[in-house]
Structures are given as structure tokens and as C-alpha cells.
Coordinates of C-alpha atoms in Angstrom, one line a residue:
M1 CA 2.0 28.9 53.0
A2 CA -0.5 31.7 53.7
K3 CA 0.5 35.3 52.9
K4 CA 0.8 37.5 56.0
P5 CA -1.8 40.2 56.0
Q6 CA -0.4 43.7 55.7
N7 CA -1.3 46.6 58.0
Y8 CA -2.3 49.6 55.9
L9 CA -1.1 51.9 58.6
D10 CA 2.5 50.7 58.0
F11 CA 2.4 51.7 54.3
V12 CA 4.6 54.7 53.3
P13 CA 2.9 57.0 50.8
V14 CA 4.9 58.9 48.2
V15 CA 3.6 61.8 46.1
N16 CA 3.5 60.5 42.4
P17 CA 6.1 62.7 40.6
Q18 CA 3.9 62.5 37.4
N19 CA 1.5 65.0 38.9
S20 CA 2.3 68.6 39.9
W21 CA 0.5 70.5 42.6
T22 CA 0.1 74.0 43.9
E23 CA -1.0 75.6 47.2
D24 CA -3.1 78.7 47.4
A25 CA -2.9 81.5 50.1
Q26 CA -5.4 79.6 52.3
G27 CA -3.2 76.5 52.3
I28 CA -5.5 74.5 50.0
V29 CA -3.8 72.1 47.6
T30 CA -4.7 71.7 43.9
I31 CA -3.3 68.6 42.2
D32 CA -2.7 69.0 38.4
M33 CA -3.4 65.6 36.8
V34 CA -2.2 65.2 33.2
H35 CA -4.4 62.8 31.3
R36 CA -1.9 60.4 29.5
G37 CA -2.4 57.5 27.3
F38 CA -4.1 56.4 24.1
Y39 CA -7.7 56.8 25.2
A40 CA -7.0 60.1 26.9
R41 CA -5.6 61.5 23.6
I42 CA -8.7 60.2 21.7
A43 CA -11.0 61.9 24.2
Q44 CA -9.0 65.1 24.0
K45 CA -9.1 65.2 20.2
F46 CA -12.7 64.1 19.5
F47 CA -14.6 65.1 22.7
H48 CA -12.5 68.2 23.6
T49 CA -11.8 66.9 27.1
P50 CA -9.0 68.8 29.0
R51 CA -5.4 67.5 28.9
V52 CA -5.1 68.5 32.6
S53 CA -7.6 68.2 35.4
H54 CA -7.2 70.3 38.5
I55 CA -8.3 68.5 41.6
K56 CA -8.8 70.8 44.6
L57 CA -8.5 69.1 48.0
D58 CA -10.3 70.1 51.1
T59 CA -8.7 71.4 54.4
Y60 CA -8.1 67.9 55.7
G61 CA -6.8 66.5 52.4
S62 CA -4.5 69.5 51.9
F63 CA -3.0 69.2 55.3
L64 CA -2.4 65.5 54.8
W65 CA -1.0 66.0 51.3
K66 CA 1.6 68.5 52.6
E67 CA 2.6 65.9 55.3
I68 CA 3.3 63.1 52.8
D69 CA 7.1 63.0 52.6
G70 CA 7.9 59.5 51.5
I71 CA 9.2 58.7 55.1
R72 CA 6.1 58.9 57.3
T73 CA 3.8 55.9 57.4
V74 CA 0.0 56.2 57.1
G75 CA 0.0 55.6 60.9
D76 CA 2.3 58.5 61.4
L77 CA 0.1 60.7 59.2
A78 CA -2.9 59.6 61.4
E79 CA -1.1 60.9 64.5
K80 CA -0.4 64.3 62.7
M81 CA -4.1 64.5 61.7
K82 CA -5.2 63.8 65.3
A83 CA -2.8 66.5 66.6
Q84 CA -4.0 69.1 64.1
F85 CA -7.7 68.4 64.0
G86 CA -8.5 66.5 67.2
E87 CA -12.1 65.2 67.4
Q88 CA -13.0 66.8 64.1
A89 CA -10.9 64.1 62.3
E90 CA -12.9 61.2 63.8
P91 CA -13.5 58.5 62.7
L92 CA -9.8 59.0 61.9
Y93 CA -8.5 55.7 60.8
D94 CA -11.4 54.6 58.7
R95 CA -11.5 58.0 56.9
L96 CA -7.7 58.1 56.5
V97 CA -7.4 54.6 55.0
K98 CA -10.3 55.3 52.6
Y99 CA -8.7 58.6 51.6
M100 CA -5.3 57.0 51.0
Q101 CA -7.0 54.3 48.9
I102 CA -8.7 57.0 46.7
L103 CA -5.4 58.9 46.3
H104 CA -3.6 55.6 45.4
N105 CA -6.4 54.4 43.0
N106 CA -6.2 57.8 41.2
H107 CA -2.4 57.5 41.0
F108 CA -1.8 60.7 43.0
I109 CA 0.3 58.7 45.5
L110 CA 2.4 55.5 45.4
F111 CA 3.3 53.3 48.2
R112 CA 7.1 52.9 48.9
G113 CA 8.1 49.3 48.3
K114 CA 4.7 48.3 47.0
D115 CA 4.4 50.1 43.7
K116 CA 6.7 49.9 40.7
G117 CA 9.4 52.6 40.7
T118 CA 9.5 53.1 44.5
A119 CA 12.3 51.6 46.6

């Protein structure tokens, strides 16, 4: 029996609770990513790499980050982006899906029901 393809726009992103984040006066979000694990500890000890990296998002990414609430789907977030930025956000869906993949691959977000620890 073939597996039914999943529509990425139906995924529900959730901010990974392992990372903290802050917002500056201009509304720009900075994610604080703590480097965990055996290899990270070795790199910190011998190569003096930082324990925490600070990833500053752009205007679009910051807006999107603040809209992630664990309830809205990627499709819902696309509509919010379109309402906020209009034509500037185009090509909206391609960019949004790629951005979500990057956030997910870097463990900044999880997908509800898809990743371990999300219901």
C-alpha cells in the first residue's frame, strides 16, 4: 500500500522549547541556540567555540517566528505573510516551505504530530 503524500502546508510548526529567543526594539528576533552533545563539548573545550550561538532573523523571518503558535499550519502562516507583506513576500509558498525546512533542520522548530515530543 502506497503512503499518502503529505502536504507541507498542513504541517503545524511549534517553537522548539530547547532554544530561547529575544526580540529587539525593531521587532527583530534573535534565537539563542545552545550547542549540546558530546561533539559540541569537545569543540567548546579544545577549539573554544561558543556554547551558545545567536541567530538573528530578518524582517520576514522575525514576523513569521512570532506568528508560530503551535496551532496555525504552514498554510495559515502563508496567509499571514501575504497579508503583512503582499507582493514583497512572493514567491511566497516556495520561500516559506524552504524557510520552514531550514528552521526544522536546525531544530529551531518541530512539527506537531511529526516530531518526537509533540502531540
